Structures are given as structure tokens and as C-alpha cells.
PDB file of C-alpha atoms in Angstrom:
ATOM      1  CA  PRO A  15      84.969 112.376 110.691  1.00 70.00           C
ATOM      2  CA  CYS A  16      87.926 111.489 108.505  1.00 77.00           C
ATOM      3  CA  VAL A  17      87.803 107.908 107.222  1.00 77.00           C
ATOM      4  CA  ASP A  18      90.067 105.891 104.929  1.00 70.00           C
ATOM      5  CA  PRO A  19      90.509 106.083 102.071  1.00 69.00           C
ATOM      6  CA  ILE A  20      90.534 109.868 102.261  1.00 73.00           C
ATOM      7  CA  HIS A  21      91.322 110.231  98.546  1.00 70.00           C
ATOM      8  CA  TYR A  22      88.820 109.804  95.741  1.00 63.00           C
ATOM      9  CA  ASP A  23      90.897 110.565  92.664  1.00 59.00           C
ATOM     10  CA  ILE A  24      90.860 107.270  90.745  1.00 57.00           C
ATOM     11  CA  GLY A  25      87.950 105.301  92.206  1.00 58.00           C
ATOM     12  CA  LYS A  26      90.218 102.636  93.710  1.00 58.00           C
ATOM     13  CA  SER A  27      92.226 104.755  96.113  1.00 56.00           C
ATOM     14  CA  GLY A  28      94.078 102.949  98.852  1.00 65.00           C
ATOM     15  CA  VAL A  29      95.070 104.004 102.342  1.00 75.00           C
ATOM     16  CA  GLY A  30      97.823 106.561 102.752  1.00 83.00           C
ATOM     17  CA  PRO A  31      99.545 108.004 105.837  1.00 89.00           C
ATOM     18  CA  GLY A  32      97.295 111.080 106.058  1.00 91.00           C
ATOM     19  CA  LYS A  33      94.599 109.906 108.447  1.00 92.00           C
ATOM     20  CA  ALA A  34      96.974 108.199 110.894  1.00 93.00           C
ATOM     21  CA  PHE A  35      99.223 111.280 110.864  1.00 95.00           C
ATOM     22  CA  ALA A  36      96.248 113.535 111.618  1.00 95.00           C
ATOM     23  CA  GLU A  37      95.187 111.286 114.499  1.00 94.00           C
ATOM     24  CA  ALA A  38      98.680 111.445 115.993  1.00 96.00           C
ATOM     25  CA  LEU A  39      98.684 115.231 115.675  1.00 97.00           C
ATOM     26  CA  ALA A  40      95.278 115.496 117.359  1.00 96.00           C
ATOM     27  CA  GLU A  41      96.321 113.201 120.192  1.00 96.00           C
ATOM     28  CA  SER A  42      99.438 115.303 120.793  1.00 97.00           C
ATOM     29  CA  ASP A  43      97.327 118.379 121.531  1.00 96.00           C
ATOM     30  CA  PRO A  44      93.714 117.804 122.697  1.00 94.00           C
ATOM     31  CA  SER A  45      93.028 121.546 122.460  1.00 96.00           C
ATOM     32  CA  ILE A  46      93.085 121.552 118.650  1.00 95.00           C
ATOM     33  CA  THR A  47      90.818 120.204 115.939  1.00 95.00           C
ATOM     34  CA  VAL A  48      92.707 118.698 113.010  1.00 95.00           C
ATOM     35  CA  GLY A  49      91.400 118.824 109.470  1.00 94.00           C
ATOM     36  CA  VAL A  50      92.801 116.813 106.566  1.00 94.00           C
ATOM     37  CA  VAL A  51      92.998 118.241 103.046  1.00 94.00           C
ATOM     38  CA  PRO A  52      93.335 115.315 100.598  1.00 91.00           C
ATOM     39  CA  THR A  53      95.008 116.351  97.352  1.00 91.00           C
ATOM     40  CA  ALA A  54      96.708 113.207  96.029  1.00 87.00           C
ATOM     41  CA  VAL A  55      96.085 112.003  92.479  1.00 85.00           C
ATOM     42  CA  GLY A  56      97.221 108.425  91.979  1.00 81.00           C
ATOM     43  CA  GLY A  57      99.502 107.497  89.098  1.00 82.00           C
ATOM     44  CA  THR A  58     100.529 111.047  88.187  1.00 89.00           C
ATOM     45  CA  PRO A  59     104.130 111.984  87.354  1.00 93.00           C
ATOM     46  CA  LEU A  60     105.470 115.243  88.757  1.00 95.00           C
ATOM     47  CA  GLN A  61     105.204 116.778  85.296  1.00 94.00           C
ATOM     48  CA  ALA A  62     101.424 117.020  85.874  1.00 94.00           C
ATOM     49  CA  TRP A  63     101.838 118.996  89.114  1.00 96.00           C
ATOM     50  CA  VAL A  64     102.003 122.422  87.492  1.00 97.00           C
ATOM     51  CA  PRO A  65      99.407 125.172  87.035  1.00 97.00           C
ATOM     52  CA  GLY A  66      97.051 123.955  84.342  1.00 96.00           C
ATOM     53  CA  GLY A  67      98.541 120.443  84.428  1.00 95.00           C
ATOM     54  CA  VAL A  68      96.259 117.456  83.899  1.00 90.00           C
ATOM     55  CA  GLY A  69      96.632 114.090  85.626  1.00 80.00           C
ATOM     56  CA  LYS A  70      94.800 110.815  85.270  1.00 74.00           C
ATOM     57  CA  HIS A  71      91.010 110.893  84.910  1.00 75.00           C
ATOM     58  CA  ASN A  72      91.225 114.564  83.893  1.00 81.00           C
ATOM     59  CA  TRP A  73      92.074 115.773  87.396  1.00 86.00           C
ATOM     60  CA  HIS A  74      94.146 118.938  87.767  1.00 92.00           C
ATOM     61  CA  PRO A  75      96.621 117.960  90.514  1.00 94.00           C
ATOM     62  CA  TYR A  76      98.337 121.265  91.235  1.00 97.00           C
ATOM     63  CA  ASP A  77      95.355 123.549  90.722  1.00 97.00           C
ATOM     64  CA  ASP A  78      93.125 121.330  92.868  1.00 94.00           C
ATOM     65  CA  MET A  79      95.775 121.173  95.592  1.00 96.00           C
ATOM     66  CA  VAL A  80      96.002 124.958  95.725  1.00 98.00           C
ATOM     67  CA  SER A  81      92.246 125.588  95.644  1.00 97.00           C
ATOM     68  CA  ARG A  82      91.481 122.995  98.337  1.00 95.00           C
ATOM     69  CA  THR A  83      94.258 124.296 100.567  1.00 97.00           C
ATOM     70  CA  LYS A  84      93.065 127.878 100.241  1.00 98.00           C
ATOM     71  CA  LYS A  85      89.524 126.786 101.060  1.00 97.00           C
ATOM     72  CA  ALA A  86      90.745 124.987 104.180  1.00 96.00           C
ATOM     73  CA  LEU A  87      92.748 128.041 105.243  1.00 97.00           C
ATOM     74  CA  GLU A  88      89.521 130.006 105.487  1.00 97.00           C
ATOM     75  CA  LYS A  89      88.811 128.117 108.711  1.00 94.00           C
ATOM     76  CA  GLY A  90      92.233 127.181 110.011  1.00 95.00           C
ATOM     77  CA  THR A  91      95.991 127.311 109.698  1.00 96.00           C
ATOM     78  CA  LEU A  92      98.283 124.963 107.826  1.00 97.00           C
ATOM     79  CA  ALA A  93     100.175 122.735 110.263  1.00 97.00           C
ATOM     80  CA  ALA A  94     102.044 120.430 107.906  1.00 98.00           C
ATOM     81  CA  ILE A  95     102.417 119.355 104.287  1.00 98.00           C
ATOM     82  CA  LEU A  96     102.794 115.641 103.551  1.00 97.00           C
ATOM     83  CA  TRP A  97     104.191 114.419 100.234  1.00 97.00           C
ATOM     84  CA  HIS A  98     104.521 110.873  98.926  1.00 94.00           C
ATOM     85  CA  GLN A  99     104.930 110.563  95.159  1.00 93.00           C
ATOM     86  CA  GLY A 100     107.478 109.479  92.597  1.00 92.00           C
ATOM     87  CA  GLU A 101     106.795 105.947  91.383  1.00 89.00           C
ATOM     88  CA  SER A 102     105.819 107.331  87.970  1.00 89.00           C
ATOM     89  CA  ASP A 103     109.099 109.256  87.759  1.00 93.00           C
ATOM     90  CA  CYS A 104     111.528 106.416  88.521  1.00 90.00           C
ATOM     91  CA  MET A 105     112.717 106.266  84.921  1.00 84.00           C
ATOM     92  CA  ARG A 106     114.837 108.285  82.520  1.00 81.00           C
ATOM     93  CA  ARG A 107     112.096 110.582  81.204  1.00 77.00           C
ATOM     94  CA  GLY A 108     111.140 111.762  84.685  1.00 83.00           C
ATOM     95  CA  GLY A 109     114.041 110.961  86.985  1.00 92.00           C
ATOM     96  CA  TYR A 110     116.603 113.525  85.870  1.00 95.00           C
ATOM     97  CA  LEU A 111     114.014 116.291  85.480  1.00 96.00           C
ATOM     98  CA  TYR A 112     112.667 115.615  88.978  1.00 97.00           C
ATOM     99  CA  GLN A 113     115.684 117.550  90.223  1.00 97.00           C
ATOM    100  CA  VAL A 114     114.175 120.702  88.736  1.00 97.00           C
ATOM    101  CA  ARG A 115     110.463 119.915  88.845  1.00 97.00           C
ATOM    102  CA  PHE A 116     110.258 119.074  92.547  1.00 98.00           C
ATOM    103  CA  PRO A 117     111.924 122.199  93.969  1.00 98.00           C
ATOM    104  CA  VAL A 118     109.995 124.329  91.466  1.00 98.00           C
ATOM    105  CA  MET A 119     106.703 122.772  92.583  1.00 98.00           C
ATOM    106  CA  VAL A 120     107.478 123.164  96.295  1.00 98.00           C
ATOM    107  CA  GLU A 121     108.633 126.767  95.889  1.00 98.00           C
ATOM    108  CA  ARG A 122     105.515 127.621  93.863  1.00 98.00           C
ATOM    109  CA  PHE A 123     103.102 125.927  96.263  1.00 98.00           C
ATOM    110  CA  ARG A 124     104.569 127.604  99.322  1.00 98.00           C
ATOM    111  CA  LYS A 125     104.146 130.996  97.654  1.00 98.00           C
ATOM    112  CA  ASP A 126     100.691 130.310  96.212  1.00 98.00           C
ATOM    113  CA  VAL A 127      99.142 129.362  99.556  1.00 98.00           C
ATOM    114  CA  GLY A 128     101.384 131.339 101.905  1.00 97.00           C
ATOM    115  CA  ALA A 129     102.975 128.217 103.350  1.00 98.00           C
ATOM    116  CA  GLU A 130     106.482 129.524 103.998  1.00 97.00           C
ATOM    117  CA  GLY A 131     107.665 128.084 107.292  1.00 97.00           C
ATOM    118  CA  VAL A 132     105.221 125.152 107.290  1.00 98.00           C
ATOM    119  CA  PRO A 133     106.936 121.771 107.862  1.00 98.00           C
ATOM    120  CA  LEU A 134     107.108 119.692 104.678  1.00 98.00           C
ATOM    121  CA  ILE A 135     107.452 115.970 105.379  1.00 98.00           C
ATOM    122  CA  VAL A 136     108.394 113.868 102.371  1.00 98.00           C
ATOM    123  CA  GLY A 137     108.096 110.081 102.451  1.00 96.00           C
ATOM    124  CA  GLY A 138     110.498 108.012 100.390  1.00 95.00           C
ATOM    125  CA  LEU A 139     109.652 105.295  97.883  1.00 92.00           C
ATOM    126  CA  HIS A 140     110.037 101.542  98.311  1.00 91.00           C
ATOM    127  CA  PRO A 141     113.810 100.965  98.508  1.00 91.00           C
ATOM    128  CA  THR A 142     113.703  97.929  96.212  1.00 89.00           C
ATOM    129  CA  LYS A 143     110.803  98.510  93.833  1.00 86.00           C
ATOM    130  CA  CYS A 144     111.690 102.170  93.344  1.00 87.00           C
ATOM    131  CA  GLY A 145     115.364 102.088  94.165  1.00 84.00           C
ATOM    132  CA  GLY A 146     118.238 101.994  91.741  1.00 90.00           C
ATOM    133  CA  TRP A 147     119.690 104.904  89.786  1.00 93.00           C
ATOM    134  CA  PHE A 148     116.547 106.976  89.299  1.00 94.00           C
ATOM    135  CA  GLY A 149     115.113 106.167  92.703  1.00 94.00           C
ATOM    136  CA  ASN A 150     118.307 107.570  94.187  1.00 95.00           C
ATOM    137  CA  ILE A 151     117.998 110.730  92.109  1.00 96.00           C
ATOM    138  CA  ILE A 152     114.451 111.258  93.359  1.00 96.00           C
ATOM    139  CA  ARG A 153     115.491 110.589  96.971  1.00 97.00           C
ATOM    140  CA  LYS A 154     118.287 113.130  96.769  1.00 97.00           C
ATOM    141  CA  SER A 155     116.198 115.826  95.115  1.00 97.00           C
ATOM    142  CA  GLN A 156     113.358 115.359  97.613  1.00 98.00           C
ATOM    143  CA  THR A 157     115.778 115.542 100.551  1.00 98.00           C
ATOM    144  CA  ALA A 158     117.662 118.552  99.211  1.00 98.00           C
ATOM    145  CA  THR A 159     114.406 120.388  98.544  1.00 98.00           C
ATOM    146  CA  CYS A 160     112.566 119.835 101.829  1.00 98.00           C
ATOM    147  CA  GLU A 161     115.584 119.991 104.140  1.00 98.00           C
ATOM    148  CA  HIS A 162     117.634 122.764 102.510  1.00 98.00           C
ATOM    149  CA  LEU A 163     116.291 124.592  99.448  1.00 98.00           C
ATOM    150  CA  PHE A 164     112.669 125.155 100.488  1.00 98.00           C
ATOM    151  CA  GLY A 165     112.386 123.974 104.050  1.00 98.00           C
ATOM    152  CA  PRO A 166     111.626 123.585 106.768  1.00 98.00           C
ATOM    153  CA  GLY A 167     111.072 119.902 106.338  1.00 98.00           C
ATOM    154  CA  GLN A 168     112.403 116.400 106.592  1.00 98.00           C
ATOM    155  CA  TYR A 169     112.759 113.381 104.339  1.00 98.00           C
ATOM    156  CA  VAL A 170     111.545 110.064 105.773  1.00 98.00           C
ATOM    157  CA  ALA A 171     113.134 106.967 104.250  1.00 97.00           C
ATOM    158  CA  ALA A 172     110.746 104.116 103.483  1.00 94.00           C
ATOM    159  CA  LYS A 173     111.334 100.531 104.546  1.00 93.00           C
ATOM    160  CA  GLU A 174     110.912  97.098 102.988  1.00 92.00           C
ATOM    161  CA  TRP A 175     107.288  96.915 104.074  1.00 92.00           C
ATOM    162  CA  PRO A 176     104.733  94.579 102.447  1.00 88.00           C
ATOM    163  CA  LEU A 177     103.166  95.775  99.200  1.00 86.00           C
ATOM    164  CA  GLN A 178      99.642  95.537  97.855  1.00 83.00           C
ATOM    165  CA  PRO A 179      98.880  93.120  94.991  1.00 84.00           C
ATOM    166  CA  ASP A 180      99.850  95.844  92.488  1.00 79.00           C
ATOM    167  CA  ASN A 181     103.420  95.359  93.765  1.00 80.00           C
ATOM    168  CA  ILE A 182     103.887  99.138  93.956  1.00 75.00           C
ATOM    169  CA  HIS A 183     101.937 100.629  96.853  1.00 78.00           C
ATOM    170  CA  TYR A 184     102.233  99.777 100.543  1.00 85.00           C
ATOM    171  CA  THR A 185      99.593  97.876 102.473  1.00 86.00           C
ATOM    172  CA  ARG A 186      97.309  99.606 104.968  1.00 85.00           C
ATOM    173  CA  GLU A 187      99.396  98.381 107.902  1.00 90.00           C
ATOM    174  CA  ALA A 188     102.595  99.614 106.287  1.00 91.00           C
ATOM    175  CA  GLN A 189     101.082 103.037 105.612  1.00 90.00           C
ATOM    176  CA  GLN A 190     100.089 103.338 109.248  1.00 91.00           C
ATOM    177  CA  GLU A 191     103.657 102.588 110.293  1.00 94.00           C
ATOM    178  CA  PHE A 192     104.837 105.141 107.756  1.00 95.00           C
ATOM    179  CA  ALA A 193     102.481 107.703 109.304  1.00 95.00           C
ATOM    180  CA  LYS A 194     104.164 107.247 112.688  1.00 96.00           C
ATOM    181  CA  MET A 195     107.505 108.033 111.056  1.00 98.00           C
ATOM    182  CA  TYR A 196     106.003 111.051 109.295  1.00 98.00           C
ATOM    183  CA  PHE A 197     104.737 112.346 112.629  1.00 98.00           C
ATOM    184  CA  ALA A 198     108.052 111.758 114.396  1.00 98.00           C
ATOM    185  CA  ALA A 199     109.765 113.734 111.628  1.00 98.00           C
ATOM    186  CA  TYR A 200     107.174 116.497 111.972  1.00 98.00           C
ATOM    187  CA  GLN A 201     107.782 116.724 115.718  1.00 98.00           C
ATOM    188  CA  ASP A 202     111.521 116.934 115.105  1.00 98.00           C
ATOM    189  CA  VAL A 203     111.080 119.794 112.628  1.00 98.00           C
ATOM    190  CA  VAL A 204     108.768 121.668 115.008  1.00 98.00           C
ATOM    191  CA  LYS A 205     111.304 121.289 117.801  1.00 98.00           C
ATOM    192  CA  LYS A 206     114.110 122.637 115.609  1.00 98.00           C
ATOM    193  CA  LEU A 207     111.962 125.556 114.469  1.00 98.00           C
ATOM    194  CA  ALA A 208     111.254 126.489 118.080  1.00 98.00           C
ATOM    195  CA  ALA A 209     114.992 126.805 118.666  1.00 98.00           C
ATOM    196  CA  ASP A 210     115.797 128.509 115.352  1.00 98.00           C
ATOM    197  CA  LYS A 211     113.227 129.259 112.643  1.00 97.00           C
ATOM    198  CA  ASP A 212     115.998 129.463 110.050  1.00 98.00           C
ATOM    199  CA  TYR A 213     117.840 126.289 111.051  1.00 98.00           C
ATOM    200  CA  TRP A 214     117.250 124.665 107.645  1.00 98.00           C
ATOM    201  CA  LYS A 215     118.825 127.493 105.624  1.00 97.00           C
ATOM    202  CA  THR A 216     122.077 125.700 104.948  1.00 97.00           C
ATOM    203  CA  PRO A 217     123.871 124.730 101.716  1.00 97.00           C
ATOM    204  CA  VAL A 218     122.876 121.472 100.070  1.00 98.00           C
ATOM    205  CA  PRO A 219     125.421 118.841 101.188  1.00 98.00           C
ATOM    206  CA  LYS A 220     127.686 117.315  98.549  1.00 97.00           C
ATOM    207  CA  ASP A 221     126.126 113.895  99.017  1.00 97.00           C
ATOM    208  CA  LEU A 222     122.804 115.361  97.832  1.00 98.00           C
ATOM    209  CA  ALA A 223     124.254 117.091  94.779  1.00 97.00           C
ATOM    210  CA  ALA A 224     122.165 116.901  91.615  1.00 96.00           C
ATOM    211  CA  TYR A 225     123.023 114.578  88.743  1.00 95.00           C
ATOM    212  CA  GLU A 226     123.674 116.121  85.346  1.00 94.00           C
ATOM    213  CA  ILE A 227     120.499 116.391  83.280  1.00 94.00           C
ATOM    214  CA  PRO A 228     120.966 114.888  79.790  1.00 92.00           C
ATOM    215  CA  ALA A 229     121.329 117.494  77.047  1.00 92.00           C
ATOM    216  CA  GLU A 230     118.393 116.047  75.086  1.00 93.00           C
ATOM    217  CA  GLN A 231     116.068 116.830  78.015  1.00 94.00           C
ATOM    218  CA  MET A 232     117.111 120.438  78.505  1.00 95.00           C
ATOM    219  CA  ASP A 233     114.234 121.685  76.359  1.00 94.00           C
ATOM    220  CA  GLN A 234     111.923 120.585  79.200  1.00 94.00           C
ATOM    221  CA  VAL A 235     113.673 122.744  81.785  1.00 95.00           C
ATOM    222  CA  PRO A 236     112.079 126.180  82.383  1.00 94.00           C
ATOM    223  CA  ALA A 237     114.047 129.001  80.810  1.00 93.00           C
ATOM    224  CA  GLU A 238     114.068 130.878  84.105  1.00 94.00           C
ATOM    225  CA  LEU A 239     114.573 129.397  87.556  1.00 96.00           C
ATOM    226  CA  THR A 240     115.178 131.052  90.903  1.00 97.00           C
ATOM    227  CA  LYS A 241     118.858 131.258  91.758  1.00 96.00           C
ATOM    228  CA  SER A 242     118.713 128.576  94.452  1.00 97.00           C
ATOM    229  CA  ILE A 243     117.222 126.010  92.043  1.00 98.00           C
ATOM    230  CA  GLU A 244     119.528 127.038  89.192  1.00 97.00           C
ATOM    231  CA  ASP A 245     122.601 126.672  91.406  1.00 97.00           C
ATOM    232  CA  TYR A 246     121.409 123.319  92.750  1.00 97.00           C
ATOM    233  CA  ALA A 247     120.466 121.754  89.414  1.00 97.00           C
ATOM    234  CA  PHE A 248     123.293 123.218  87.352  1.00 96.00           C
ATOM    235  CA  PRO A 249     126.320 123.888  89.558  1.00 93.00           C
ATOM    236  CA  LYS A 250     128.548 123.910  86.457  1.00 91.00           C
ATOM    237  CA  GLY A 251     126.140 125.916  84.328  1.00 92.00           C
ATOM    238  CA  ARG A 252     123.364 124.758  82.020  1.00 92.00           C
ATOM    239  CA  PRO A 253     124.275 122.329  79.269  1.00 87.00           C
ATOM    240  CA  ALA A 254     123.021 123.297  75.812  1.00 87.00           C
ATOM    241  CA  PHE A 255     119.966 121.476  74.470  1.00 85.00           C
ATOM    242  CA  LYS A 256     120.987 118.722  72.094  1.00 79.00           C
ATOM    243  CA  PRO A 257     118.317 116.527  70.451  1.00 80.00           C
ATOM    244  CA  LYS A 258     118.974 112.830  70.817  1.00 72.00           C
ATOM    245  CA  ALA A 259     120.140 111.254  67.580  1.00 63.00           C
ATOM    246  CA  LYS A 260     117.771 108.695  66.069  1.00 59.00           C
TER     247      LYS A 260
END
């Protein structure tokens, strides 16, 4: 049986929303057996979630996520994708680029494992500890990606729940509450898909528009992006790369 903590990436993994979400899904339909595919790697910025990327403790976040998912698909179907990450990107070096890196990662993962049409539920970061300018950028890019660019999906805003002693991650009780919100969002997406499988294919709203990426960071943007990501990240065209003056 699935027991917390379901992750084993850094030796001191805490409780996430995965197990409680799976239990809610199983309870909603007694005819199914629910499996959980843990793929989180604590403390890794999104920059590490690329093919060949390396995270903490020499884990390979993206490659491991793909291989484990494919292995699980040998005996089942993918019901949902849960994502909760971003604390390491709430700063200048990762915040602006998140607007490109996140949709690129989601688009790639969906294609690599055949997960087009699978609900993607993205949980937000702590509104105070990871709020502010860059927290808002991450929130907008996550919402735009899962609800419009590469849906179907839904963004779930976090609350001012208690934190663990590290003052970053939520307590076990808070994660369980978060899981209930994840599941409610999942049910909402499933309901919308039943009515219209393409419901999410709508333009990104103006209030989720991307922020301009600084010119000195443009060398970290892939030379080629799919049109939907290019139009989202650079609605006025790409700025030229300009090294930051010392």
C-alpha cells in the first residue's frame, strides 16, 4: 500500500498531497485501483527538469519522471498529473525564465508519455513566503500553462497554512487539506471535459500575460519554441540578448 512519505529523493522527504489525492480518487470510484507514481525531487529549480538535467543528490528529475510514468503505463492509464514546485525559482534568475521553462516542460512531458488530455493540477506556493513579484510571475505562468496553453488543467491557489520548521514547506495537515483542493479541481476538470474535451483551448487572458524577460537572460531561452509558447512569452517579439554590464 501507499504510505507517506511517498518520495525518497533527498532522504528527508516530507508529506505531499499525492497520497491523500489518490485516496480521494479511489473512494470516488470503488471499481478502480489507484496507483501513485512519485517523481518529485526536493529543492530542484525548474531548470533541472529537462532531458539530461541533474537535480540535487544526482537525481535526474525529468528523465526519472518520464521513465517511471512509462513503466506505470504498462499496467494502467494516467488519470491525473499533480505538480507542486517553484520555491527554488522565486528569484530573478529563475522567475522570469519560468514563463518559458514551465510551458516547455509541460508540452514535452505530455508528448513524451502520451498524456495529451490528462488533467494537470498545479498547486500554488505559499502566498507570503513565496509571494511578491516573482511568486506572482510563477503563479501566472503556471495558470496560463495548465488552463490554456497545454491543458486541460487547473491551478489551485495555496493558503496561509502552517509551515514546517524549515519555514518553506507545508505541514502534513496542511498538505492533506491541499490534497482535497487538488481533488476538487480534478473533479471540476473532468466534468468540463465530459461536456467539451476542448473547453480549455482558449486564449491566455490579459491578466495572465507574461512579464518581459530581461535581455541579459535571453541566452537561456531556447532558440526554437512552439508558436503557442513563443506568442505567450514574447507577444511583442523576442528582445535581443544583451549581457549585463559589470
